[in-house]
Amino acid sequence: MFWRRWMYHINPLRYVMEGLLVNELHDSRIVCRPQEFYVFEPPASTSCREYAGAWIAKAPGYINNLDAFSGCQYCPYAIGDEYTNTLTWYYVHRWRNFCIFLGFIIFNVMFVLFVTRIYKVNKR
């Protein structure tokens, strides 16, 4: 629908959620549960470290069992920032988000006061 793209950016709750989530997850260690791992098989006689070690050094996440020769367990996130980056939410935006939300509150209070003053009917 046409409104999804712009509605996302004008919704003040988006900035509240982004600010709270990135602040909470920043530099926090992520530990995957057993059902959350992606399991892959390395070539025969090759450990997970030998097969995917160079890749995992550059990629986000971690391999749970680097010394195993089968059933390598990959978790896509090692720290919380890797998850929030997939949402295009960044820790450096936390104060921007706070100010946007504060500006939204101030605008609404000022608008209500203005409209109340304009349309106030004094019946004396």
mmCIF file of N, CA and C in Angstrom:
data_model
loop_
_atom_site.group_PDB
_atom_site.id
_atom_site.type_symbol
_atom_site.label_atom_id
_atom_site.label_comp_id
_atom_site.label_asym_id
_atom_site.label_seq_id
_atom_site.Cartn_x
_atom_site.Cartn_y
_atom_site.Cartn_z
ATOM 1 N N MET A 1 0.829 -1.185 0.000
ATOM 2 C CA MET A 1 0.000 0.000 0.000
ATOM 3 C C MET A 1 0.876 1.251 0.000
ATOM 4 N N PHE A 2 0.334 2.310 -0.551
ATOM 5 C CA PHE A 2 1.118 3.525 -0.755
ATOM 6 C C PHE A 2 1.560 4.197 0.543
ATOM 7 N N TRP A 3 0.851 4.008 1.611
ATOM 8 C CA TRP A 3 1.121 4.756 2.844
ATOM 9 C C TRP A 3 2.168 4.096 3.723
ATOM 10 N N ARG A 4 2.543 2.876 3.464
ATOM 11 C CA ARG A 4 3.467 2.170 4.362
ATOM 12 C C ARG A 4 4.827 2.839 4.460
ATOM 13 N N ARG A 5 5.355 3.291 3.350
ATOM 14 C CA ARG A 5 6.706 3.855 3.350
ATOM 15 C C ARG A 5 6.787 5.138 4.187
ATOM 16 N N TRP A 6 5.892 6.069 3.988
ATOM 17 C CA TRP A 6 5.975 7.338 4.712
ATOM 18 C C TRP A 6 5.390 7.249 6.105
ATOM 19 N N MET A 7 4.430 6.377 6.333
ATOM 20 C CA MET A 7 3.818 6.246 7.655
ATOM 21 C C MET A 7 4.833 5.722 8.684
ATOM 22 N N TYR A 8 5.718 4.871 8.236
ATOM 23 C CA TYR A 8 6.755 4.332 9.121
ATOM 24 C C TYR A 8 7.621 5.451 9.687
ATOM 25 N N HIS A 9 7.947 6.426 8.874
ATOM 26 C CA HIS A 9 8.859 7.495 9.295
ATOM 27 C C HIS A 9 8.188 8.604 10.092
ATOM 28 N N ILE A 10 6.881 8.766 10.002
ATOM 29 C CA ILE A 10 6.239 9.824 10.784
ATOM 30 C C ILE A 10 5.646 9.315 12.088
ATOM 31 N N ASN A 11 5.679 8.019 12.306
ATOM 32 C CA ASN A 11 5.133 7.447 13.528
ATOM 33 C C ASN A 11 6.117 7.671 14.680
ATOM 34 N N PRO A 12 5.747 8.427 15.709
ATOM 35 C CA PRO A 12 6.677 8.704 16.798
ATOM 36 C C PRO A 12 7.016 7.466 17.624
ATOM 37 N N LEU A 13 6.153 6.484 17.651
ATOM 38 C CA LEU A 13 6.458 5.274 18.416
ATOM 39 C C LEU A 13 7.610 4.486 17.803
ATOM 40 N N ARG A 14 7.830 4.654 16.526
ATOM 41 C CA ARG A 14 8.989 4.019 15.882
ATOM 42 C C ARG A 14 10.281 4.524 16.520
ATOM 43 N N TYR A 15 10.357 5.819 16.759
ATOM 44 C CA TYR A 15 11.569 6.401 17.332
ATOM 45 C C TYR A 15 11.729 6.012 18.798
ATOM 46 N N VAL A 16 10.629 5.868 19.510
ATOM 47 C CA VAL A 16 10.698 5.406 20.901
ATOM 48 C C VAL A 16 11.217 3.975 20.937
ATOM 49 N N MET A 17 10.631 3.116 20.107
ATOM 50 C CA MET A 17 11.050 1.710 20.084
ATOM 51 C C MET A 17 12.501 1.571 19.657
ATOM 52 N N GLU A 18 12.893 2.311 18.643
ATOM 53 C CA GLU A 18 14.282 2.247 18.188
ATOM 54 C C GLU A 18 15.225 2.691 19.295
ATOM 55 N N GLY A 19 14.914 3.801 19.935
ATOM 56 C CA GLY A 19 15.780 4.305 21.001
ATOM 57 C C GLY A 19 15.900 3.345 22.169
ATOM 58 N N LEU A 20 14.780 2.779 22.585
ATOM 59 C CA LEU A 20 14.812 1.847 23.712
ATOM 60 C C LEU A 20 15.536 0.554 23.357
ATOM 61 N N LEU A 21 15.266 0.024 22.171
ATOM 62 C CA LEU A 21 15.854 -1.257 21.794
ATOM 63 C C LEU A 21 17.360 -1.154 21.574
ATOM 64 N N VAL A 22 17.819 -0.136 20.871
ATOM 65 C CA VAL A 22 19.261 -0.034 20.631
ATOM 66 C C VAL A 22 20.006 0.274 21.918
ATOM 67 N N ASN A 23 19.388 1.011 22.812
ATOM 68 C CA ASN A 23 20.037 1.296 24.091
ATOM 69 C C ASN A 23 20.169 0.026 24.931
ATOM 70 N N GLU A 24 19.150 -0.808 24.896
ATOM 71 C CA GLU A 24 19.158 -2.043 25.684
ATOM 72 C C GLU A 24 20.088 -3.094 25.098
ATOM 73 N N LEU A 25 20.129 -3.218 23.775
ATOM 74 C CA LEU A 25 20.899 -4.284 23.140
ATOM 75 C C LEU A 25 22.340 -3.912 22.799
ATOM 76 N N HIS A 26 22.710 -2.649 22.948
ATOM 77 C CA HIS A 26 24.058 -2.221 22.589
ATOM 78 C C HIS A 26 25.107 -2.995 23.392
ATOM 79 N N ASP A 27 26.020 -3.614 22.679
ATOM 80 C CA ASP A 27 27.142 -4.382 23.248
ATOM 81 C C ASP A 27 26.714 -5.540 24.147
ATOM 82 N N SER A 28 25.459 -5.960 24.080
ATOM 83 C CA SER A 28 25.046 -7.114 24.885
ATOM 84 C C SER A 28 25.335 -8.396 24.101
ATOM 85 N N ARG A 29 25.805 -9.386 24.806
ATOM 86 C CA ARG A 29 26.172 -10.663 24.181
ATOM 87 C C ARG A 29 24.909 -11.460 23.889
ATOM 88 N N ILE A 30 24.833 -12.015 22.690
ATOM 89 C CA ILE A 30 23.702 -12.837 22.277
ATOM 90 C C ILE A 30 24.112 -14.305 22.374
ATOM 91 N N VAL A 31 23.295 -15.105 23.024
ATOM 92 C CA VAL A 31 23.524 -16.549 23.120
ATOM 93 C C VAL A 31 22.307 -17.238 22.512
ATOM 94 N N CYS A 32 22.525 -17.943 21.416
ATOM 95 C CA CYS A 32 21.424 -18.629 20.744
ATOM 96 C C CYS A 32 21.007 -19.874 21.513
ATOM 97 N N ARG A 33 19.709 -20.145 21.501
ATOM 98 C CA ARG A 33 19.191 -21.403 22.040
ATOM 99 C C ARG A 33 19.449 -22.499 21.015
ATOM 100 N N PRO A 34 19.431 -23.771 21.419
ATOM 101 C CA PRO A 34 19.744 -24.857 20.470
ATOM 102 C C PRO A 34 18.886 -24.847 19.211
ATOM 103 N N GLN A 35 17.624 -24.501 19.300
ATOM 104 C CA GLN A 35 16.765 -24.505 18.122
ATOM 105 C C GLN A 35 16.989 -23.293 17.222
ATOM 106 N N GLU A 36 17.776 -22.323 17.639
ATOM 107 C CA GLU A 36 18.010 -21.116 16.843
ATOM 108 C C GLU A 36 19.262 -21.197 15.974
ATOM 109 N N PHE A 37 20.071 -22.220 16.141
ATOM 110 C CA PHE A 37 21.285 -22.363 15.339
ATOM 111 C C PHE A 37 20.956 -22.830 13.933
ATOM 112 N N TYR A 38 21.737 -22.329 12.975
ATOM 113 C CA TYR A 38 21.720 -22.877 11.618
ATOM 114 C C TYR A 38 22.809 -23.951 11.597
ATOM 115 N N VAL A 39 22.442 -25.157 11.258
ATOM 116 C CA VAL A 39 23.395 -26.270 11.266
ATOM 117 C C VAL A 39 23.813 -26.569 9.836
ATOM 118 N N PHE A 40 25.123 -26.671 9.619
ATOM 119 C CA PHE A 40 25.649 -27.042 8.299
ATOM 120 C C PHE A 40 26.762 -28.062 8.478
ATOM 121 N N GLU A 41 27.041 -28.773 7.429
ATOM 122 C CA GLU A 41 28.055 -29.826 7.451
ATOM 123 C C GLU A 41 29.296 -29.369 6.697
ATOM 124 N N PRO A 42 30.461 -29.450 7.320
ATOM 125 C CA PRO A 42 31.704 -29.141 6.598
ATOM 126 C C PRO A 42 32.103 -30.326 5.727
ATOM 127 N N PRO A 43 33.012 -30.126 4.782
ATOM 128 C CA PRO A 43 33.498 -31.261 3.991
ATOM 129 C C PRO A 43 34.140 -32.323 4.893
ATOM 130 N N ALA A 44 34.242 -33.528 4.402
ATOM 131 C CA ALA A 44 34.800 -34.636 5.181
ATOM 132 C C ALA A 44 36.207 -34.305 5.685
ATOM 133 N N SER A 45 36.500 -34.717 6.903
ATOM 134 C CA SER A 45 37.808 -34.536 7.564
ATOM 135 C C SER A 45 38.182 -33.069 7.732
ATOM 136 N N THR A 46 37.200 -32.193 7.801
ATOM 137 C CA THR A 46 37.449 -30.762 7.977
ATOM 138 C C THR A 46 36.652 -30.288 9.179
ATOM 139 N N SER A 47 37.312 -29.560 10.048
ATOM 140 C CA SER A 47 36.600 -29.024 11.219
ATOM 141 C C SER A 47 35.826 -27.775 10.811
ATOM 142 N N CYS A 48 34.928 -27.373 11.682
ATOM 143 C CA CYS A 48 34.150 -26.153 11.425
ATOM 144 C C CYS A 48 35.068 -24.935 11.347
ATOM 145 N N ARG A 49 36.115 -24.933 12.167
ATOM 146 C CA ARG A 49 37.081 -23.822 12.159
ATOM 147 C C ARG A 49 37.814 -23.753 10.821
ATOM 148 N N GLU A 50 38.255 -24.891 10.315
ATOM 149 C CA GLU A 50 38.976 -24.912 9.038
ATOM 150 C C GLU A 50 38.070 -24.516 7.878
ATOM 151 N N TYR A 51 36.828 -24.964 7.941
ATOM 152 C CA TYR A 51 35.903 -24.725 6.834
ATOM 153 C C TYR A 51 35.350 -23.299 6.826
ATOM 154 N N ALA A 52 34.960 -22.799 7.975
ATOM 155 C CA ALA A 52 34.278 -21.499 8.019
ATOM 156 C C ALA A 52 35.011 -20.449 8.851
ATOM 157 N N GLY A 53 36.202 -20.743 9.289
ATOM 158 C CA GLY A 53 36.934 -19.815 10.159
ATOM 159 C C GLY A 53 37.193 -18.458 9.532
ATOM 160 N N ALA A 54 37.649 -18.452 8.280
ATOM 161 C CA ALA A 54 37.940 -17.179 7.606
ATOM 162 C C ALA A 54 36.652 -16.390 7.369
ATOM 163 N N TRP A 55 35.589 -17.098 7.040
ATOM 164 C CA TRP A 55 34.310 -16.425 6.794
ATOM 165 C C TRP A 55 33.734 -15.827 8.079
ATOM 166 N N ILE A 56 33.767 -16.594 9.159
ATOM 167 C CA ILE A 56 33.162 -16.119 10.410
ATOM 168 C C ILE A 56 33.949 -14.955 11.014
ATOM 169 N N ALA A 57 35.215 -14.825 10.650
ATOM 170 C CA ALA A 57 35.999 -13.679 11.133
ATOM 171 C C ALA A 57 35.466 -12.369 10.557
ATOM 172 N N LYS A 58 34.843 -12.431 9.375
ATOM 173 C CA LYS A 58 34.312 -11.231 8.718
ATOM 174 C C LYS A 58 32.802 -11.096 8.872
ATOM 175 N N ALA A 59 32.119 -12.202 9.067
ATOM 176 C CA ALA A 59 30.655 -12.209 9.108
ATOM 177 C C ALA A 59 30.146 -11.929 10.525
ATOM 178 N N PRO A 60 28.908 -11.457 10.640
ATOM 179 C CA PRO A 60 28.330 -11.314 11.988
ATOM 180 C C PRO A 60 27.999 -12.689 12.563
ATOM 181 N N GLY A 61 27.861 -12.755 13.860
ATOM 182 C CA GLY A 61 27.493 -14.007 14.500
ATOM 183 C C GLY A 61 28.700 -14.819 14.931
ATOM 184 N N TYR A 62 28.431 -16.078 15.274
ATOM 185 C CA TYR A 62 29.501 -16.965 15.736
ATOM 186 C C TYR A 62 29.145 -18.409 15.447
ATOM 187 N N ILE A 63 30.180 -19.245 15.435
ATOM 188 C CA ILE A 63 29.984 -20.689 15.315
ATOM 189 C C ILE A 63 30.194 -21.278 16.695
ATOM 190 N N ASN A 64 29.213 -22.005 17.154
ATOM 191 C CA ASN A 64 29.194 -22.512 18.524
ATOM 192 C C ASN A 64 30.233 -23.600 18.763
ATOM 193 N N ASN A 65 30.459 -24.450 17.787
ATOM 194 C CA ASN A 65 31.351 -25.594 17.964
ATOM 195 C C ASN A 65 32.425 -25.591 16.876
ATOM 196 N N LEU A 66 33.409 -24.739 17.027
ATOM 197 C CA LEU A 66 34.447 -24.581 16.003
ATOM 198 C C LEU A 66 35.298 -25.833 15.803
ATOM 199 N N ASP A 67 35.457 -26.640 16.817
ATOM 200 C CA ASP A 67 36.327 -27.811 16.712
ATOM 201 C C ASP A 67 35.594 -29.079 16.272
ATOM 202 N N ALA A 68 34.312 -28.987 16.014
ATOM 203 C CA ALA A 68 33.542 -30.163 15.583
ATOM 204 C C ALA A 68 33.824 -30.468 14.115
ATOM 205 N N PHE A 69 33.652 -31.746 13.740
ATOM 206 C CA PHE A 69 33.848 -32.176 12.359
ATOM 207 C C PHE A 69 32.529 -32.423 11.637
ATOM 208 N N SER A 70 31.415 -32.213 12.337
ATOM 209 C CA SER A 70 30.097 -32.324 11.707
ATOM 210 C C SER A 70 29.103 -31.515 12.528
ATOM 211 N N GLY A 71 28.039 -31.124 11.893
ATOM 212 C CA GLY A 71 26.994 -30.378 12.582
ATOM 213 C C GLY A 71 27.448 -29.034 13.126
ATOM 214 N N CYS A 72 28.094 -28.239 12.305
ATOM 215 C CA CYS A 72 28.538 -26.911 12.730
ATOM 216 C C CYS A 72 27.310 -26.055 13.046
ATOM 217 N N GLN A 73 27.326 -25.395 14.174
ATOM 218 C CA GLN A 73 26.182 -24.596 14.626
ATOM 219 C C GLN A 73 26.507 -23.112 14.505
ATOM 220 N N TYR A 74 25.795 -22.449 13.605
ATOM 221 C CA TYR A 74 26.016 -21.026 13.358
ATOM 222 C C TYR A 74 24.878 -20.210 13.942
ATOM 223 N N CYS A 75 25.224 -19.217 14.748
ATOM 224 C CA CYS A 75 24.257 -18.254 15.279
ATOM 225 C C CYS A 75 24.493 -16.933 14.542
ATOM 226 N N PRO A 76 23.468 -16.345 13.939
ATOM 227 C CA PRO A 76 23.675 -15.159 13.105
ATOM 228 C C PRO A 76 24.026 -13.878 13.864
ATOM 229 N N TYR A 77 23.868 -13.873 15.184
ATOM 230 C CA TYR A 77 24.164 -12.658 15.949
ATOM 231 C C TYR A 77 25.049 -13.000 17.141
ATOM 232 N N ALA A 78 26.117 -12.239 17.318
ATOM 233 C CA ALA A 78 26.983 -12.421 18.473
ATOM 234 C C ALA A 78 26.741 -11.325 19.502
ATOM 235 N N ILE A 79 26.429 -10.128 19.031
ATOM 236 C CA ILE A 79 26.107 -9.010 19.926
ATOM 237 C C ILE A 79 24.807 -8.364 19.448
ATOM 238 N N GLY A 80 24.168 -7.638 20.333
ATOM 239 C CA GLY A 80 22.874 -7.036 20.031
ATOM 240 C C GLY A 80 22.907 -6.048 18.881
ATOM 241 N N ASP A 81 24.021 -5.354 18.704
ATOM 242 C CA ASP A 81 24.123 -4.376 17.617
ATOM 243 C C ASP A 81 23.994 -5.037 16.249
ATOM 244 N N GLU A 82 24.433 -6.282 16.132
ATOM 245 C CA GLU A 82 24.304 -6.982 14.851
ATOM 246 C C GLU A 82 22.832 -7.204 14.505
ATOM 247 N N TYR A 83 22.015 -7.434 15.505
ATOM 248 C CA TYR A 83 20.576 -7.593 15.259
ATOM 249 C C TYR A 83 19.925 -6.258 14.905
ATOM 250 N N THR A 84 20.183 -5.218 15.695
ATOM 251 C CA THR A 84 19.539 -3.930 15.421
ATOM 252 C C THR A 84 19.997 -3.334 14.096
ATOM 253 N N ASN A 85 21.204 -3.650 13.664
ATOM 254 C CA ASN A 85 21.670 -3.161 12.356
ATOM 255 C C ASN A 85 20.862 -3.761 11.218
ATOM 256 N N THR A 86 20.349 -4.977 11.387
ATOM 257 C CA THR A 86 19.515 -5.569 10.339
ATOM 258 C C THR A 86 18.192 -4.827 10.202
ATOM 259 N N LEU A 87 17.772 -4.122 11.243
ATOM 260 C CA LEU A 87 16.554 -3.321 11.212
ATOM 261 C C LEU A 87 16.821 -1.885 10.780
ATOM 262 N N THR A 88 18.073 -1.580 10.470
ATOM 263 C CA THR A 88 18.582 -0.225 10.191
ATOM 264 C C THR A 88 18.321 0.709 11.368
ATOM 265 N N TRP A 89 18.474 0.164 12.567
ATOM 266 C CA TRP A 89 18.418 0.944 13.795
ATOM 267 C C TRP A 89 19.819 0.946 14.371
ATOM 268 N N TYR A 90 20.341 2.135 14.697
ATOM 269 C CA TYR A 90 21.736 2.252 15.117
ATOM 270 C C TYR A 90 21.836 2.958 16.472
ATOM 271 N N TYR A 91 22.807 2.532 17.227
ATOM 272 C CA TYR A 91 23.035 3.066 18.567
ATOM 273 C C TYR A 91 23.331 4.573 18.528
ATOM 274 N N VAL A 92 23.997 5.035 17.500
ATOM 275 C CA VAL A 92 24.354 6.453 17.408
ATOM 276 C C VAL A 92 23.129 7.351 17.223
ATOM 277 N N HIS A 93 21.970 6.770 16.896
ATOM 278 C CA HIS A 93 20.746 7.554 16.696
ATOM 279 C C HIS A 93 19.916 7.702 17.967
ATOM 280 N N ARG A 94 20.383 7.222 19.097
ATOM 281 C CA ARG A 94 19.529 7.205 20.295
ATOM 282 C C ARG A 94 19.137 8.603 20.748
ATOM 283 N N TRP A 95 20.025 9.572 20.691
ATOM 284 C CA TRP A 95 19.667 10.931 21.104
ATOM 285 C C TRP A 95 18.815 11.623 20.058
ATOM 286 N N ARG A 96 19.055 11.320 18.810
ATOM 287 C CA ARG A 96 18.195 11.849 17.749
ATOM 288 C C ARG A 96 16.765 11.370 17.959
ATOM 289 N N ASN A 97 16.611 10.092 18.256
ATOM 290 C CA ASN A 97 15.284 9.523 18.474
ATOM 291 C C ASN A 97 14.606 10.149 19.688
ATOM 292 N N PHE A 98 15.365 10.366 20.743
ATOM 293 C CA PHE A 98 14.809 11.007 21.939
ATOM 294 C C PHE A 98 14.321 12.409 21.608
ATOM 295 N N CYS A 99 15.120 13.164 20.862
ATOM 296 C CA CYS A 99 14.732 14.540 20.518
ATOM 297 C C CYS A 99 13.523 14.566 19.583
ATOM 298 N N ILE A 100 13.427 13.623 18.662
ATOM 299 C CA ILE A 100 12.251 13.557 17.789
ATOM 300 C C ILE A 100 11.002 13.304 18.612
ATOM 301 N N PHE A 101 11.086 12.372 19.556
ATOM 302 C CA PHE A 101 9.922 12.072 20.383
ATOM 303 C C PHE A 101 9.587 13.254 21.295
ATOM 304 N N LEU A 102 10.593 13.889 21.871
ATOM 305 C CA LEU A 102 10.362 15.068 22.708
ATOM 306 C C LEU A 102 9.737 16.196 21.887
ATOM 307 N N GLY A 103 10.223 16.379 20.655
ATOM 308 C CA GLY A 103 9.636 17.382 19.770
ATOM 309 C C GLY A 103 8.181 17.069 19.449
ATOM 310 N N PHE A 104 7.859 15.799 19.277
ATOM 311 C CA PHE A 104 6.479 15.390 19.031
ATOM 312 C C PHE A 104 5.589 15.756 20.216
ATOM 313 N N ILE A 105 6.064 15.507 21.425
ATOM 314 C CA ILE A 105 5.287 15.835 22.629
ATOM 315 C C ILE A 105 5.090 17.345 22.746
ATOM 316 N N ILE A 106 6.162 18.107 22.559
ATOM 317 C CA ILE A 106 6.085 19.563 22.677
ATOM 318 C C ILE A 106 5.148 20.129 21.613
ATOM 319 N N PHE A 107 5.252 19.642 20.393
ATOM 320 C CA PHE A 107 4.371 20.113 19.328
ATOM 321 C C PHE A 107 2.910 19.854 19.687
ATOM 322 N N ASN A 108 2.597 18.670 20.161
ATOM 323 C CA ASN A 108 1.211 18.347 20.488
ATOM 324 C C ASN A 108 0.673 19.182 21.644
ATOM 325 N N VAL A 109 1.477 19.411 22.656
ATOM 326 C CA VAL A 109 1.030 20.241 23.775
ATOM 327 C C VAL A 109 0.794 21.674 23.291
ATOM 328 N N MET A 110 1.727 22.212 22.509
ATOM 329 C CA MET A 110 1.573 23.579 22.006
ATOM 330 C C MET A 110 0.359 23.679 21.069
ATOM 331 N N PHE A 111 0.136 22.685 20.253
ATOM 332 C CA PHE A 111 -1.003 22.689 19.342
ATOM 333 C C PHE A 111 -2.318 22.668 20.116
ATOM 334 N N VAL A 112 -2.408 21.849 21.140
ATOM 335 C CA VAL A 112 -3.628 21.789 21.956
ATOM 336 C C VAL A 112 -3.865 23.122 22.652
ATOM 337 N N LEU A 113 -2.818 23.714 23.213
ATOM 338 C CA LEU A 113 -2.969 25.022 23.866
ATOM 339 C C LEU A 113 -3.406 26.094 22.866
ATOM 340 N N PHE A 114 -2.819 26.092 21.678
ATOM 341 C CA PHE A 114 -3.157 27.061 20.653
ATOM 342 C C PHE A 114 -4.612 26.907 20.211
ATOM 343 N N VAL A 115 -5.010 25.693 19.888
ATOM 344 C CA VAL A 115 -6.379 25.452 19.420
ATOM 345 C C VAL A 115 -7.385 25.749 20.527
ATOM 346 N N THR A 116 -7.054 25.411 21.753
ATOM 347 C CA THR A 116 -7.948 25.705 22.876
ATOM 348 C C THR A 116 -8.114 27.212 23.038
ATOM 349 N N ARG A 117 -7.034 27.949 22.887
ATOM 350 C CA ARG A 117 -7.110 29.404 23.021
ATOM 351 C C ARG A 117 -7.916 30.029 21.882
ATOM 352 N N ILE A 118 -7.738 29.517 20.681
ATOM 353 C CA ILE A 118 -8.443 30.056 19.522
ATOM 354 C C ILE A 118 -9.955 29.791 19.628
ATOM 355 N N TYR A 119 -10.303 28.575 19.987
ATOM 356 C CA TYR A 119 -11.716 28.183 19.979
ATOM 357 C C TYR A 119 -12.402 28.258 21.332
ATOM 358 N N LYS A 120 -11.730 28.827 22.277
ATOM 359 C CA LYS A 120 -12.340 28.938 23.593
ATOM 360 C C LYS A 120 -13.498 29.938 23.521
ATOM 361 N N VAL A 121 -14.624 29.528 24.004
ATOM 362 C CA VAL A 121 -15.798 30.375 23.978
ATOM 363 C C VAL A 121 -16.067 30.824 25.409
ATOM 364 N N ASN A 122 -15.986 32.098 25.609
ATOM 365 C CA ASN A 122 -16.245 32.649 26.935
ATOM 366 C C ASN A 122 -17.689 33.137 26.963
ATOM 367 N N LYS A 123 -18.513 32.453 27.717
ATOM 368 C CA LYS A 123 -19.958 32.786 27.747
ATOM 369 C C LYS A 123 -20.289 33.506 29.049
ATOM 370 N N ARG A 124 -19.975 34.756 29.116
ATOM 371 C CA ARG A 124 -20.303 35.559 30.284
ATOM 372 C C ARG A 124 -21.312 36.606 29.930
#
